[in-house]
Amino acid sequence: MKALVWHGKEDIRCDTVSDPEIEHPRDAVIKVTSCAICGSDLHLFHNYIPAMMPGDIMGHETMGEVVEVGSGVNGKLKKGDRIVVPFTIICGECEQCKRGNFSVCETTNRNKHLAEKVFGHTTAGLFGYTHLTGGYPGGQAEYLRVPYADATHIKVPDGMTDEQALFLSDIFPTGWQGAAQCDIEPDDTVAVWGCGPVGQMAIRSAILLGAKQVVAIDRIPERLAMAEAGGAITINFDKESVVERLNELTDNKGPEKCIDCVGFESHISMAQPDSVLDRAKQMFMLENDRPHALREIIYVCRPGGIVSIPGVYSGFSDMVPMGALMNKGLTIRTGQTHVNRWTEDLKQRIAEGQIDPSFVITHTVPLAQGPEMYRAFRDKQDSCVKVVLKP
Amino acid sequence: MFHFSNLVRSKGDPKIIATGPSSLTAADRLARGLGWFSIALGTLELLAPHRVTRALGMEGREGLVRAYGVRELLTGVMTLSVEKKAGLWSRVAGDGLDMATLLGEVRPSNPRVGTVMAALVMVGGITVLDYLAAQDVARQHDARRGRKRLYFDRSGFPKGVTAARGAAALPRPTSTPAAT
Ligand SMILES: NC(=O)c1ccc[n+]([C@@H]2O[C@H](COP(=O)([O-])OP(=O)(O)OC[C@H]3O[C@@H](n4cnc5c(N)ncnc54)[C@H](O)[C@@H]3O)[C@@H](O)[C@H]2O)c1
Ligand SMILES: [Zn+2]
Ligand SMILES: [Zn+2]
């Protein structure tokens, strides 16, 4: 089959690989009908996340049709079912899964010993995302083996298109969790840093959850326009001071709730000298992350407020203002998304027409164009916001 | 096709059979070559500056050559990184410094003036490559490529933004399964 394969920094190729096979009774194999490129894939593209190996298949936003089921799937899935595959592989029966903390499932990471060394304790297995989280082949391919398939799936209701359902795999629940863990109240100003696909979903979620105002921060005009379409007030950080504007919009008190949808690859610019220093340190392996957005958030957030971090951080971040964080009494909530915690609720909202996540798709191309689309998405060319690949 | 990395895959994992077109552009590959060249030259200048000064008849300036070696290593690392555009432009600036230094050694009293001239030609060639690579990389990764569209029509709310505001306001405390 064809698949998008990681060969090294900025080197993703559309290779011919052998088809995946059922290994374990709880596995299933799907024929992929749609898959997407995520901002998290860009971190791998840039080789910032440790423990990638040449030959790893990319992709963790995938859906398709079940073509083979193992003997242990116990009737939970059958051939022909249409499913979305959550990016977190879950067993459904461990202590964490039972609490709804699916992204830290204790069972599914097949390289637990590595994760324990690096994180202290293991987290869930993830598709197409480093050997620290199991090194499971990803779904930017014609076929995908789904481990623990009896639990790791989302059935697609009849009548829902691929485009409407696909983002239940990751970015929709990610944006939703980012907003939900802010405990939004009717008087709240919610500020969202980053208007990529995750930021767009977080903005819509904060609107649905009833924030008084939602403020969106980025520098890319087409993404800011999309944020405005979703009901946000926008700040272009190339043109205006984020801190001043946010204070202006909140009677000088700062937003109660801040969501970091940027992550550790904050934009590098001379206007933000800390980002240049971070980049230099990254180059010589003195620091892993560029946490400019996070520093700004801690600085501008209202005392007693909540900082929600769906954006990915990879390792060590320097000069995070712990003094401000502590003295202002901020609450931090973060994590890879507990996808299945939100599934039924969000599926319902799509079915009812409350939201249609397909608005974010700007490019739909065959799988073979994947390598060049990684570039276009990274370089923000052709007004690219979200790429869907059709194998 | 043998791929070392296939060894770490489990039995049912797909393994590479044949490799296809890459996301790396020709300019990216040229940048990579220049980056490694920078690293190699920098290492030589840093560790064996005497060989360089002797060849060019500029004995006594080993300190300068070492400093240039450090510069080559820094620009090399930058050129090999995602920030290759900055790396290549700093290489072009470095090439200018190299040429100025070499021109200073073109004097009748220098017995190795021939080697200096040859080095000048070589640096000139590399400068052209650096310059072209920098321009190509900038062009290929320019955010202005492609159509410009704004998305003011993509609300994502089939019933409109006004209807969406607060449509999902949860009764507090949240009804999600207990977070820890
Ligand atoms: N927690 C999870 O489970 C989860 C799931 C999916 C994605 N993510 C992470 O979310 C982040 C965003 O993903 P995405 O797909 O939207 O990626 P993206 O790269 O398309 O979006 C990032 C956006 O942030 C903007 N940005 C950069 N620096 C900024 C700054 N200083 N201030 C404001 N905006 C800035 C960029 O212009 C870009 O539009 C990534 O780190 C990704 O890995 C996390
Ligand atoms: Zn993702
Ligand atoms: Zn589990």
Coordinates of C-alpha atoms and ligand atoms in Angstrom, one line a residue:
Chain A
M1 CA 0.0 0.0 0.0
K2 CA 1.0 3.7 -0.2
A3 CA 1.7 5.6 3.0
L4 CA 3.4 8.8 4.1
V5 CA 6.6 7.8 5.8
W6 CA 9.0 9.8 8.0
H7 CA 12.6 9.6 6.9
G8 CA 14.1 12.5 8.9
K9 CA 13.8 16.2 9.4
E10 CA 11.5 17.8 6.7
D11 CA 11.7 14.5 4.8
I12 CA 8.3 12.8 4.4
R13 CA 7.9 10.5 1.5
C14 CA 5.0 8.8 -0.1
D15 CA 6.4 5.2 0.0
T16 CA 5.2 1.8 -0.9
V17 CA 5.0 -0.3 2.2
S18 CA 3.6 -3.8 3.1
D19 CA 0.0 -3.9 4.3
P20 CA -0.6 -4.0 8.0
E21 CA -1.7 -7.3 9.5
I22 CA -3.7 -8.3 12.5
E23 CA -1.2 -9.1 15.3
H24 CA -3.4 -9.4 18.3
P25 CA -7.0 -10.6 18.8
R26 CA -8.1 -7.1 19.7
D27 CA -6.8 -5.6 16.5
A28 CA -8.9 -4.5 13.5
V29 CA -7.7 -3.2 10.1
I30 CA -9.5 -0.3 8.3
K31 CA -9.4 0.9 4.7
V32 CA -8.7 4.6 5.2
T33 CA -11.2 6.9 3.4
S34 CA -10.0 10.2 4.8
C35 CA -7.1 11.3 7.0
A36 CA -5.7 14.7 7.9
I37 CA -2.4 16.5 8.6
C38 CA -2.2 18.0 12.1
G39 CA -0.1 20.7 13.8
S40 CA 1.4 17.9 15.9
D41 CA 2.6 16.3 12.7
L42 CA 4.6 19.5 12.0
H43 CA 6.5 19.0 15.3
L44 CA 7.5 15.6 13.9
F45 CA 8.3 17.0 10.5
H46 CA 10.7 19.3 12.2
N47 CA 12.2 16.4 14.2
Y48 CA 11.6 18.1 17.5
I49 CA 9.9 15.2 19.2
P50 CA 12.5 12.6 20.3
A51 CA 12.4 8.9 19.3
M52 CA 11.1 9.0 15.7
M53 CA 12.7 6.4 13.5
P54 CA 13.1 6.5 9.7
G55 CA 10.3 4.3 8.3
D56 CA 7.6 5.5 10.8
I57 CA 4.3 6.0 9.2
M58 CA 2.7 9.4 10.0
G59 CA -0.9 10.3 10.8
H60 CA -3.2 10.3 13.7
E61 CA -6.5 11.8 12.3
T62 CA -8.0 8.9 10.4
M63 CA -11.3 7.3 9.5
G64 CA -12.3 4.5 7.3
E65 CA -14.2 1.2 6.8
V66 CA -13.4 -1.9 8.8
V67 CA -12.1 -4.6 6.5
E68 CA -10.8 -7.1 9.0
V69 CA -11.4 -7.8 12.7
G70 CA -9.5 -9.9 15.2
S71 CA -11.1 -12.7 17.2
G72 CA -11.0 -10.6 20.4
V73 CA -13.0 -7.6 19.2
N74 CA -16.1 -9.5 20.4
G75 CA -18.7 -8.1 18.1
K76 CA -17.9 -4.5 19.0
L77 CA -17.0 -4.0 15.4
K78 CA -17.7 -5.8 12.2
K79 CA -16.6 -5.7 8.6
G80 CA -18.1 -2.7 6.8
D81 CA -18.5 -0.5 9.8
R82 CA -17.5 3.1 9.3
I83 CA -15.3 4.4 12.1
V84 CA -13.3 7.4 13.1
V85 CA -10.1 6.4 14.9
P86 CA -9.2 8.5 18.0
F87 CA -5.5 9.4 18.1
T88 CA -5.2 8.0 21.6
I89 CA -5.2 4.2 21.7
I90 CA -7.3 3.1 24.7
C91 CA -8.0 -0.2 26.4
G92 CA -11.2 1.0 28.0
E93 CA -10.6 -1.1 31.1
C94 CA -7.7 0.3 33.1
E95 CA -8.0 2.6 36.1
Q96 CA -7.3 5.7 33.9
C97 CA -9.7 4.7 31.1
K98 CA -12.4 4.1 33.7
R99 CA -11.9 7.7 35.0
G100 CA -12.2 9.1 31.5
N101 CA -8.5 10.0 31.4
F102 CA -8.1 8.2 28.1
S103 CA -4.9 9.8 26.9
V104 CA -3.0 8.4 29.9
C105 CA -4.4 4.9 29.4
E106 CA -2.0 2.5 31.3
T107 CA -2.2 -0.4 28.9
T108 CA -1.7 0.6 25.3
N109 CA 1.8 2.0 25.1
R110 CA 3.9 -0.9 23.9
N111 CA 7.1 1.0 24.8
K112 CA 6.1 1.7 28.4
H113 CA 9.7 1.3 29.7
L114 CA 10.8 4.2 27.5
A115 CA 7.9 6.5 28.5
E116 CA 8.4 5.6 32.2
K117 CA 12.1 6.7 31.9
V118 CA 11.2 10.0 30.2
F119 CA 7.9 11.0 31.8
G120 CA 8.0 9.1 35.1
H121 CA 5.0 7.1 34.2
T122 CA 3.6 5.8 31.0
T123 CA 0.9 7.6 28.9
A124 CA -1.3 6.0 26.2
G125 CA -0.1 4.6 22.9
L126 CA -0.6 7.1 20.1
F127 CA -0.8 6.6 16.3
G128 CA 2.0 7.9 14.2
Y129 CA 3.8 9.7 17.0
T130 CA 7.2 8.7 18.3
H131 CA 8.4 5.4 19.9
L132 CA 7.9 7.0 23.3
T133 CA 4.2 6.5 22.8
G134 CA 4.4 3.1 21.3
G135 CA 5.7 3.8 17.8
Y136 CA 2.4 2.7 16.3
P137 CA 2.2 3.1 12.5
G138 CA -0.1 6.1 11.6
G139 CA -3.1 6.5 9.4
Q140 CA -1.8 8.6 6.5
A141 CA -1.9 5.4 4.5
E142 CA -4.3 3.3 2.6
Y143 CA -4.8 0.8 5.5
L144 CA -4.4 1.2 9.2
R145 CA -4.2 -1.5 11.9
V146 CA -6.2 -0.3 14.9
P147 CA -4.9 -1.9 18.2
Y148 CA -7.5 -2.4 21.0
A149 CA -10.0 -1.8 18.3
D150 CA -12.9 -2.9 20.5
A151 CA -12.4 0.3 22.5
T152 CA -10.4 2.5 20.2
H153 CA -13.1 3.6 17.7
I154 CA -15.9 6.0 17.2
K155 CA -18.8 4.7 15.1
V156 CA -20.0 7.2 12.4
P157 CA -23.7 7.8 12.4
D158 CA -25.5 7.2 9.0
G159 CA -25.8 10.4 7.1
M160 CA -22.7 12.1 8.5
T161 CA -20.0 12.8 5.9
D162 CA -16.3 12.0 6.3
E163 CA -15.6 15.7 6.5
Q164 CA -18.1 16.3 9.3
A165 CA -16.9 13.2 11.4
L166 CA -13.1 13.1 10.7
F167 CA -12.1 15.7 13.3
L168 CA -13.8 13.7 16.1
S169 CA -10.4 11.9 16.0
D170 CA -8.5 14.8 17.4
I171 CA -8.8 18.6 16.8
F172 CA -12.5 19.0 17.6
P173 CA -12.3 17.3 21.0
T174 CA -8.9 18.9 21.5
G175 CA -10.3 22.4 21.0
W176 CA -13.4 21.4 23.0
Q177 CA -11.4 20.1 25.9
G178 CA -9.2 23.2 25.8
A179 CA -12.3 25.3 26.4
A180 CA -14.2 22.9 28.6
Q181 CA -11.4 22.7 31.1
C182 CA -11.6 26.5 31.4
D183 CA -14.9 26.1 33.3
I184 CA -16.3 29.0 31.2
E185 CA -18.8 31.3 33.0
P186 CA -21.1 33.9 31.3
D187 CA -18.9 36.9 32.2
D188 CA -15.7 35.4 31.0
T189 CA -13.3 36.7 28.4
V190 CA -11.6 33.7 26.8
A191 CA -8.4 34.5 24.9
V192 CA -7.1 31.9 22.5
W193 CA -3.5 32.0 21.3
G194 CA -3.0 30.4 17.9
C195 CA -5.6 30.3 15.1
G196 CA -4.5 27.0 13.6
P197 CA -7.1 24.2 13.3
V198 CA -6.9 23.6 17.1
G199 CA -7.4 27.3 17.9
Q200 CA -10.3 27.4 15.5
M201 CA -12.0 24.6 17.3
A202 CA -11.3 26.1 20.7
I203 CA -12.8 29.4 19.6
R204 CA -16.0 27.7 18.4
S205 CA -16.1 25.7 21.6
A206 CA -15.7 28.7 23.8
I207 CA -18.5 30.5 21.9
L208 CA -20.8 27.5 22.3
L209 CA -19.9 27.2 26.0
G210 CA -21.1 30.8 26.5
A211 CA -18.1 33.0 27.0
K212 CA -19.0 36.7 27.1
Q213 CA -16.2 37.4 24.5
V214 CA -13.7 35.3 22.8
V215 CA -10.4 36.9 21.6
A216 CA -8.2 35.2 19.1
I217 CA -4.5 35.9 18.6
D218 CA -2.3 35.1 15.5
R219 CA -0.5 36.8 12.7
I220 CA -1.9 35.1 9.7
P221 CA -4.7 37.1 8.0
E222 CA -6.7 34.2 6.6
R223 CA -6.6 32.4 10.0
L224 CA -7.7 35.6 11.8
A225 CA -10.5 36.0 9.2
M226 CA -11.6 32.4 10.0
A227 CA -11.5 33.2 13.7
E228 CA -13.6 36.3 13.2
A229 CA -16.1 34.3 11.2
G230 CA -16.5 32.0 14.2
G231 CA -17.4 34.9 16.5
A232 CA -14.0 36.0 17.9
I233 CA -12.5 39.5 18.3
T234 CA -9.0 39.2 16.7
I235 CA -5.6 40.5 17.5
N236 CA -2.8 40.4 14.9
F237 CA 0.4 40.2 17.1
D238 CA 2.5 41.5 14.2
K239 CA 0.5 44.7 14.2
E240 CA -0.6 45.4 17.8
S241 CA 0.5 44.6 21.3
V242 CA -1.3 41.5 22.6
V243 CA -1.0 42.6 26.2
E244 CA -2.3 46.1 25.6
R245 CA -5.2 45.0 23.5
L246 CA -6.3 42.3 25.9
N247 CA -6.2 44.7 28.8
E248 CA -8.2 47.2 26.8
L249 CA -10.8 44.5 26.2
T250 CA -11.1 43.6 29.8
D251 CA -11.1 46.9 31.8
N252 CA -7.4 46.4 32.4
K253 CA -8.0 43.2 34.3
G254 CA -6.9 40.6 31.8
P255 CA -8.8 37.6 30.4
E256 CA -10.1 35.2 33.0
K257 CA -9.4 32.2 30.8
C258 CA -6.5 31.7 28.4
I259 CA -6.0 28.9 26.0
D260 CA -2.6 28.1 24.5
C261 CA -3.2 26.5 21.0
V262 CA 0.3 27.4 19.8
G263 CA 2.5 24.9 21.7
F264 CA 6.3 24.8 21.7
E265 CA 6.9 26.1 18.2
S266 CA 6.0 29.7 18.9
H267 CA 6.7 32.0 16.0
I268 CA 10.2 33.4 15.9
S269 CA 10.6 37.2 15.5
M270 CA 12.9 40.0 16.4
A271 CA 9.9 41.7 18.0
Q272 CA 9.8 38.9 20.5
P273 CA 13.5 38.6 21.4
D274 CA 12.8 35.7 23.8
S275 CA 11.7 33.6 20.8
V276 CA 15.0 34.2 19.1
L277 CA 16.9 33.2 22.2
D278 CA 14.8 30.1 22.6
R279 CA 15.5 29.2 19.0
A280 CA 19.2 29.6 19.4
K281 CA 19.1 27.4 22.5
Q282 CA 17.1 24.8 20.7
M283 CA 19.7 24.7 18.0
F284 CA 22.3 23.7 20.5
M285 CA 20.1 21.4 22.5
L286 CA 20.1 23.7 25.5
E287 CA 16.3 23.9 25.5
N288 CA 13.5 21.9 23.8
D289 CA 10.7 24.4 23.6
R290 CA 9.9 28.0 22.5
P291 CA 7.3 28.9 25.0
H292 CA 6.7 32.6 24.1
A293 CA 2.9 32.2 24.0
L294 CA 2.8 30.5 27.4
R295 CA 5.0 33.3 28.9
E296 CA 2.6 35.9 27.5
I297 CA -0.4 34.0 28.8
I298 CA 0.9 33.8 32.3
Y299 CA 1.7 37.5 32.2
V300 CA -1.6 38.7 30.9
C301 CA -4.0 36.3 32.5
R302 CA -6.3 37.7 35.3
P303 CA -5.3 36.6 38.8
G304 CA -7.2 33.6 39.9
G305 CA -7.7 32.7 36.2
I306 CA -7.3 29.4 34.3
V307 CA -4.6 28.6 31.8
S308 CA -5.5 25.8 29.5
I309 CA -2.8 24.2 27.4
P310 CA -3.8 22.0 24.5
G311 CA -0.7 23.1 22.6
V312 CA 2.0 20.5 22.7
Y313 CA 5.2 21.0 24.7
S314 CA 8.0 18.5 24.1
G315 CA 10.5 18.7 26.9
F316 CA 12.2 21.5 28.9
S317 CA 11.0 25.1 28.6
D318 CA 13.1 27.9 30.0
M319 CA 12.1 31.1 31.7
V320 CA 8.5 30.2 32.4
P321 CA 7.5 32.9 34.9
M322 CA 6.7 30.7 37.8
G323 CA 6.7 33.7 40.1
A324 CA 3.8 35.3 38.3
L325 CA 2.0 32.0 37.9
M326 CA 2.2 31.3 41.6
N327 CA 1.5 34.7 43.0
K328 CA -1.4 35.3 40.7
G329 CA -2.9 31.9 41.7
L330 CA -3.4 30.6 38.2
T331 CA -4.7 27.1 37.5
I332 CA -3.0 25.2 34.7
R333 CA -4.9 22.4 32.9
T334 CA -3.3 20.5 30.1
G335 CA -2.9 17.1 28.4
Q336 CA -3.2 15.2 25.2
T337 CA -6.9 15.0 24.6
H338 CA -9.0 12.4 26.3
V339 CA -10.8 12.0 23.0
N340 CA -13.4 9.4 23.9
R341 CA -14.5 11.4 27.0
W342 CA -16.2 13.9 24.7
T343 CA -17.2 11.7 21.7
E344 CA -20.9 11.1 22.3
D345 CA -21.6 14.7 23.3
L346 CA -19.7 16.2 20.3
K347 CA -21.2 13.6 17.8
Q348 CA -24.6 14.7 19.0
R349 CA -23.7 18.4 18.5
I350 CA -22.6 17.7 14.9
A351 CA -25.7 15.7 14.2
E352 CA -28.0 18.4 15.6
G353 CA -26.3 21.0 13.4
Q354 CA -24.9 23.0 16.3
I355 CA -21.5 22.9 14.7
D356 CA -20.0 21.6 11.5
P357 CA -16.2 21.0 12.0
S358 CA -15.6 20.7 8.2
F359 CA -15.5 24.5 8.0
V360 CA -11.7 24.3 8.8
I361 CA -10.8 22.2 5.7
T362 CA -9.1 24.3 3.0
H363 CA -7.4 21.6 1.0
T364 CA -8.5 18.1 0.0
V365 CA -5.9 16.2 -2.1
P366 CA -4.9 12.6 -2.9
L367 CA -2.5 10.9 -0.5
A368 CA 0.4 11.0 -3.0
Q369 CA 0.4 14.8 -2.7
G370 CA 1.0 14.5 1.1
P371 CA 4.7 15.3 1.1
E372 CA 4.2 18.7 -0.7
M373 CA 1.1 19.5 1.5
Y374 CA 3.3 19.1 4.6
R375 CA 5.4 21.9 3.2
A376 CA 2.4 24.1 2.2
F377 CA 0.8 23.6 5.6
R378 CA 4.0 24.4 7.5
D379 CA 4.8 27.4 5.3
K380 CA 1.2 28.6 5.5
Q381 CA 1.1 28.8 1.7
D382 CA -2.0 29.0 -0.5
S383 CA -4.0 30.1 2.6
C384 CA -3.7 26.6 3.9
V385 CA -5.4 25.9 7.3
K386 CA -6.3 22.2 7.2
V387 CA -5.4 19.5 4.8
V388 CA -7.4 16.3 4.2
L389 CA -5.9 13.5 2.3
K390 CA -7.8 10.9 0.3
P391 CA -5.9 7.6 0.0
Chain B
M1 CA 14.6 -3.2 -0.3
F2 CA 16.6 -3.4 2.9
H3 CA 15.9 -0.7 5.4
F4 CA 17.6 -0.8 8.8
S5 CA 14.5 0.6 10.5
N6 CA 12.4 -2.3 9.3
L7 CA 14.2 -4.4 11.9
V8 CA 12.5 -2.6 14.8
R9 CA 8.9 -3.1 13.5
S10 CA 6.7 -5.7 14.9
K11 CA 5.4 -8.5 12.7
G12 CA 2.2 -6.9 11.6
D13 CA 3.6 -3.4 11.1
P14 CA 4.0 -2.2 7.5
K15 CA 7.6 -2.2 6.3
I16 CA 9.1 -0.1 3.5
I17 CA 9.2 -1.8 0.1
A18 CA 10.0 1.1 -2.1
T19 CA 10.5 4.7 -1.3
G20 CA 8.8 7.6 -3.2
P21 CA 8.9 11.3 -3.7
S22 CA 10.0 13.4 -0.8
S23 CA 8.9 16.7 0.8
L24 CA 12.5 17.9 0.5
T25 CA 12.9 20.3 -2.4
A26 CA 16.1 20.6 -4.5
A27 CA 16.9 23.9 -2.7
D28 CA 16.5 22.1 0.7
R29 CA 19.0 19.5 -0.4
L30 CA 21.5 22.1 -1.7
A31 CA 21.1 23.9 1.7
R32 CA 21.8 20.6 3.4
G33 CA 25.0 20.0 1.4
L34 CA 26.2 23.5 2.1
G35 CA 25.5 23.0 5.8
W36 CA 27.6 19.9 6.0
F37 CA 30.3 21.7 4.0
S38 CA 30.3 24.4 6.6
I39 CA 30.6 21.9 9.4
A40 CA 33.5 20.2 7.7
L41 CA 35.4 23.4 6.9
G42 CA 34.7 24.8 10.4
T43 CA 36.1 21.6 12.1
L44 CA 39.3 21.9 10.0
E45 CA 39.7 25.6 10.7
L46 CA 39.1 25.1 14.4
L47 CA 41.2 22.0 15.0
A48 CA 44.0 22.5 12.4
P49 CA 44.4 26.2 11.8
H50 CA 48.1 25.8 11.1
R51 CA 47.4 23.8 8.0
V52 CA 45.3 26.6 6.7
T53 CA 47.7 29.4 7.5
R54 CA 50.6 27.6 6.1
A55 CA 48.9 26.8 2.8
L56 CA 47.9 30.5 2.4
G57 CA 51.1 32.0 3.6
M58 CA 49.4 33.8 6.5
E59 CA 51.3 32.2 9.5
G60 CA 50.6 33.9 12.8
R61 CA 46.9 34.4 12.1
E62 CA 45.8 31.1 13.6
G63 CA 43.6 32.8 16.1
L64 CA 41.6 34.4 13.3
V65 CA 41.3 31.1 11.4
R66 CA 40.0 29.4 14.6
A67 CA 37.4 32.2 15.0
Y68 CA 36.3 31.7 11.4
G69 CA 36.0 28.0 12.2
V70 CA 33.6 28.7 15.0
R71 CA 31.7 30.9 12.7
E72 CA 31.5 28.1 10.0
L73 CA 30.2 25.7 12.7
L74 CA 27.5 28.1 13.9
T75 CA 26.3 28.9 10.4
G76 CA 26.5 25.2 9.4
V77 CA 24.3 24.2 12.3
M78 CA 21.8 26.9 11.4
T79 CA 21.9 25.9 7.7
L80 CA 21.1 22.3 8.6
S81 CA 18.2 23.4 10.8
V82 CA 14.7 24.4 9.8
E83 CA 15.9 28.0 9.9
K84 CA 18.1 27.3 6.8
K85 CA 17.3 30.6 5.2
A86 CA 18.9 32.5 8.1
G87 CA 21.8 30.0 8.0
L88 CA 22.4 30.5 4.3
W89 CA 22.3 34.3 4.5
S90 CA 24.7 34.2 7.4
R91 CA 26.9 32.0 5.2
V92 CA 26.8 34.6 2.5
A93 CA 28.0 37.2 5.0
G94 CA 30.7 34.9 6.2
D95 CA 31.8 34.3 2.6
G96 CA 32.3 38.1 2.3
L97 CA 34.5 38.1 5.3
D98 CA 36.6 35.2 3.9
M99 CA 37.0 37.0 0.7
A100 CA 38.1 40.3 2.4
T101 CA 40.6 38.3 4.5
L102 CA 42.0 36.5 1.4
L103 CA 42.2 39.7 -0.6
G104 CA 44.4 41.1 2.2
E105 CA 46.8 38.2 1.6
V106 CA 47.2 39.0 -2.1
R107 CA 50.5 40.9 -1.7
P108 CA 53.9 40.5 -3.6
S109 CA 55.6 39.4 -0.4
N110 CA 53.4 36.3 0.0
P111 CA 55.1 33.3 -1.5
R112 CA 51.7 31.4 -1.5
V113 CA 49.9 34.1 -3.5
G114 CA 48.9 31.4 -6.1
T115 CA 47.1 29.3 -3.5
V116 CA 45.4 32.5 -2.2
M117 CA 44.1 33.3 -5.7
A118 CA 42.8 29.7 -6.0
A119 CA 41.1 29.9 -2.6
L120 CA 39.5 33.2 -3.7
V121 CA 38.0 31.6 -6.8
M122 CA 36.7 28.7 -4.7
V123 CA 35.2 31.0 -2.1
G124 CA 33.6 33.0 -5.0
G125 CA 32.0 29.8 -6.3
I126 CA 30.7 28.8 -2.9
T127 CA 29.3 32.4 -2.4
V128 CA 27.3 32.0 -5.6
L129 CA 25.9 28.7 -4.4
D130 CA 25.1 30.1 -1.0
Y131 CA 23.4 33.1 -2.6
L132 CA 21.3 31.0 -5.0
A133 CA 20.4 28.5 -2.3
A134 CA 19.3 31.3 0.0
Q135 CA 17.1 32.8 -2.7
D136 CA 15.6 29.5 -3.7
V137 CA 14.9 28.5 -0.2
A138 CA 13.3 31.9 0.5
R139 CA 11.1 31.6 -2.6
Q140 CA 10.0 28.0 -2.1
H141 CA 9.0 28.5 1.6
D142 CA 7.5 31.9 1.1
A143 CA 4.1 32.2 2.8
R144 CA 2.9 34.4 -0.1
R145 CA 3.0 31.5 -2.6
G146 CA -0.4 30.3 -3.8
R147 CA -3.8 31.9 -3.7
K148 CA -4.7 34.3 -1.0
R149 CA -8.1 33.7 0.4
L150 CA -9.8 35.0 3.5
Y151 CA -12.3 32.9 5.3
F152 CA -14.8 35.4 6.6
D153 CA -17.6 33.1 5.4
R154 CA -16.5 30.0 7.4
S155 CA -18.3 30.3 10.7
G156 CA -18.6 26.6 11.3
F157 CA -22.0 27.2 12.9
P158 CA -24.8 26.0 10.5
K159 CA -27.3 28.1 12.4
G160 CA -25.1 31.2 12.6
V161 CA -22.9 32.7 15.3
T162 CA -25.6 34.4 17.2
A163 CA -27.5 31.2 17.7
A164 CA -24.3 29.4 18.7
R165 CA -23.4 31.7 21.6
G166 CA -24.0 29.8 24.8
A167 CA -25.8 27.0 23.0
A168 CA -23.8 24.5 24.9
A169 CA -23.4 26.3 28.2
L170 CA -23.0 23.5 30.7
P171 CA -24.5 23.5 34.1
R172 CA -21.7 23.8 36.6
P173 CA -20.0 21.8 37.9
T174 CA -19.1 20.2 34.5
S175 CA -20.9 17.0 33.6
T176 CA -17.8 15.3 32.4
P177 CA -16.4 12.2 34.1
A178 CA -14.4 13.2 37.1
A179 CA -11.0 14.6 36.1
T180 CA -8.5 13.6 38.7
Ligands
LIG1 N1 -3.4 18.3 23.3 C1 -3.7 17.6 22.2 O1 -4.1 16.5 22.3 C2 -3.4 18.2 20.8 C3 -4.0 17.7 19.7 C4 -3.8 18.3 18.5 C5 -2.9 19.3 18.4 N2 -2.2 19.7 19.5 C6 -1.2 20.8 19.4 O2 -1.9 22.1 19.3 C7 -1.0 23.0 18.7 C8 -1.7 23.7 17.5 O3 -2.1 22.7 16.5 P1 -2.6 23.2 15.1 O4 -3.0 22.0 14.3 O5 -3.6 24.3 15.3 O6 -1.2 23.8 14.5 P2 -0.8 25.1 13.6 O7 0.7 25.0 13.6 O8 -1.5 25.1 12.4 O9 -1.2 26.3 14.5 C9 -0.4 27.1 15.3 C10 -0.8 28.5 15.2 O10 -0.2 29.3 16.2 C11 0.2 30.5 15.6 N3 1.2 31.2 16.4 C12 2.6 31.0 16.4 N4 3.2 31.7 17.4 C13 2.2 32.4 18.0 C14 2.2 33.4 19.0 N5 3.3 33.7 19.6 N6 1.0 33.9 19.4 C15 -0.1 33.6 18.8 N7 -0.2 32.6 17.8 C16 1.0 32.1 17.4 C17 0.7 30.2 14.2 O11 0.7 31.3 13.3 C18 -0.4 29.1 13.8 O12 -1.5 29.7 13.1 C19 0.2 22.2 18.3 O13 1.2 22.3 19.2 C20 -0.3 20.8 18.2 O14 0.7 19.9 18.4 C21 -2.5 19.2 20.7
ZN2 ZN -3.3 16.0 16.2
ZN3 ZN -6.8 2.0 29.5

